[in-house]
Amino acid sequence: MLQGKKIVLGITGSIAAYKSCLIIRQLIKKGAEVQVVITPAGKEFITPITLSALTSKPVISEFFSQRDGTWHSHVDLGLWADAMLIAPATASTIGKMANGVADNMLITTYLSMKAPVFIAPAMDLDMYAHPSTQQNLKTLQSYGNHIIEPGTGFLASKLEGKGRMEEPENIVACLEQFFSRQESMKGKKVLITAGPTYEKIDPVRFIGNYSSGKMGFALANECANRGAQVELVCGPVSSSMQVKHPNIHRIDIESAKEMYEVCKEQYPLMDSTILCAAVADFAPETVADQKIKRTGDGMVIRLKPNPDIAASLGQMKKEGQTLVGFALETNDEESNAQAKLKKKNFDFIVLNSLKDKGAGFRTDTNKITIITADSKKEYPLKTKEEVSKDIVDELEAVIGQKAETR
Ligand code: CTP
């Protein structure tokens, strides 16, 4: 998987810098080409001579090559690389990356990078646990960077024992896994619904719900990273929810009815559909033209049912198409999920229970159970990015099974 891959390895001023040698050795052994970019502090921990001997390339550290004044082009490096890995990444470098403080060659290279970026933090637990470091890591993750940490491999949901750099072989394994998945959905078209829907009461009020859209956006990124073309139909989400991947086409809607119209049109063109949106089941029967005034009496809003997008698409489903739904339950979770799976003709359903801490709306984490007609898989609490990998792995497995039986 790493054969012929071009990797820019950024090294920063941490005691774990010596482990970069092991990363380089493994990358080279697996056929990758490695270009080291080191920060001034990084050179205090490991010498460029060692690194250039291992990579067979001069190490880049300054903006200018000292001897002849030749300029090192961070833009060229950004175009050359298939991936950038920053290992070890100190709190300082992570902070500069998150805020665009381009005062060394590593940060300018990062800001010019066109390829996916992997970051392996290394610091003591206090620095790691500080809210500014945590915020910076979240910011970097929201920009589509991959944070590699001990334990789960990628960004973990708990702080205990964190800060230590992930072992070199696991870092290399994360890169390998990324490249192996990169093409796995190439040519596939995926429809994803995300976020809440708003059902208007009057010009300033609506009925909505707490869905943030994070799970749907994470799924869209994951499918796009694997080469799929994604139509992301999303309800009103915060302006901080942005998509960067060129494979994702975002369609913004507000109400369940608007989401239904778009989905009905897109669905026949799709190979797979993941319905992650928290769609309002009911909308006000009438929408007032003017802001409704307070009167002394109580008030009744009559509601009418919205279209059930999932059930309609389930009816339209053709051979070879895969349909995935979500269920958020508070009680009798599994039997409710099983009933929905059948009723809506899903291939599998992703169940979250509001009983589980860290699952559901407005969190960065989720704990899921994947249910098919004849199987059930429970997963531990993970970040929504990690959860999206498990869901898309299952989706790919189902697509594979369908292809085999045809
Ligand atoms: N869903 C949908 N359109 C709707 C309602 C739900 O597409 N109008 C989808 C959701 O995106 C989710 C799945 O259906 O994938 C389950 O949603 P849920 O609201 O839990 O299902 P309901 O059938 O509304 O069940 P209930 O309200 O009885 O729990």
XYZ file of N, CA and C and ligand atoms in Angstrom, residues 193 256 275-281 306-311 324-329 340 343-344 346 349, ligand 1:
107
model
N -28.041 12.041 4.217
C -28.805 13.142 4.823
C -28.215 13.427 6.198
N -38.451 19.077 6.220
C -38.499 17.659 5.840
C -38.998 17.510 4.398
N -29.174 7.477 5.689
C -30.122 8.478 6.201
C -29.819 8.774 7.659
N -29.061 9.834 7.835
C -28.552 10.163 9.161
C -29.307 11.357 9.757
N -30.104 12.036 8.934
C -30.783 13.249 9.405
C -31.831 12.923 10.463
N -32.005 13.867 11.385
C -33.091 13.764 12.368
C -34.267 14.546 11.778
N -35.080 13.811 11.026
C -36.171 14.458 10.293
C -37.376 14.634 11.219
N -37.961 15.836 11.200
C -39.164 16.054 12.020
C -40.296 15.224 11.441
N -40.979 14.484 12.288
C -42.060 13.629 11.799
C -43.329 14.429 11.485
N -45.195 14.617 8.228
C -44.257 14.865 7.127
C -44.077 13.584 6.320
N -43.560 13.703 5.101
C -43.251 12.466 4.378
C -42.175 11.680 5.123
N -42.282 10.354 5.120
C -41.223 9.517 5.698
C -40.233 9.219 4.565
N -39.141 9.961 4.579
C -38.160 9.857 3.478
C -37.631 8.431 3.391
N -37.258 7.896 4.570
C -36.661 6.558 4.606
C -37.610 5.519 4.012
N -38.888 5.559 4.442
C -39.845 4.549 3.969
C -40.065 4.685 2.454
N -29.201 2.601 4.192
C -28.822 2.513 5.600
C -29.581 3.566 6.399
N -30.138 3.157 7.531
C -30.864 4.104 8.371
C -30.260 4.208 9.756
N -30.715 5.182 10.488
C -30.314 5.380 11.875
C -31.542 5.239 12.760
N -31.329 4.854 13.987
C -32.428 4.868 14.956
C -31.889 5.387 16.274
N -32.552 6.370 16.797
C -32.202 6.895 18.111
C -33.331 6.508 19.041
N -33.019 5.636 19.980
C -34.093 5.097 20.820
C -33.817 5.376 22.287
N -37.937 -1.087 12.589
C -37.657 -0.018 11.604
C -36.911 -0.551 10.395
N -39.577 -2.216 8.300
C -40.593 -1.275 7.817
C -40.034 -0.372 6.706
N -38.768 0.045 6.872
C -38.201 1.012 5.928
C -37.301 0.351 4.872
N -34.408 -1.140 5.101
C -32.977 -0.835 5.223
C -32.165 -2.115 5.071
N -29.255 -1.022 10.057
C -29.645 0.169 10.803
C -28.605 0.425 11.892
N -36.361 9.240 8.680
C -36.665 9.803 7.456
N -37.779 10.565 7.274
C -38.612 10.793 8.298
C -38.318 10.235 9.570
C -37.210 9.466 9.711
O -35.871 9.606 6.511
N -39.675 11.553 8.118
C -35.190 8.363 8.809
C -34.090 8.889 9.728
O -33.135 9.622 9.020
C -33.518 7.610 10.292
C -34.685 6.659 10.330
O -35.629 7.169 9.390
O -32.558 7.039 9.424
C -35.338 6.475 11.658
O -35.864 7.662 12.152
P -36.892 7.714 13.370
O -37.388 9.108 13.505
O -36.256 7.101 14.551
O -38.002 6.775 12.803
P -39.548 6.867 12.862
O -40.068 5.982 11.793
O -39.984 8.267 12.839
O -39.871 6.145 14.212
P -40.423 6.656 15.594
O -40.731 8.106 15.458
O -41.580 5.785 15.790
O -39.323 6.359 16.578
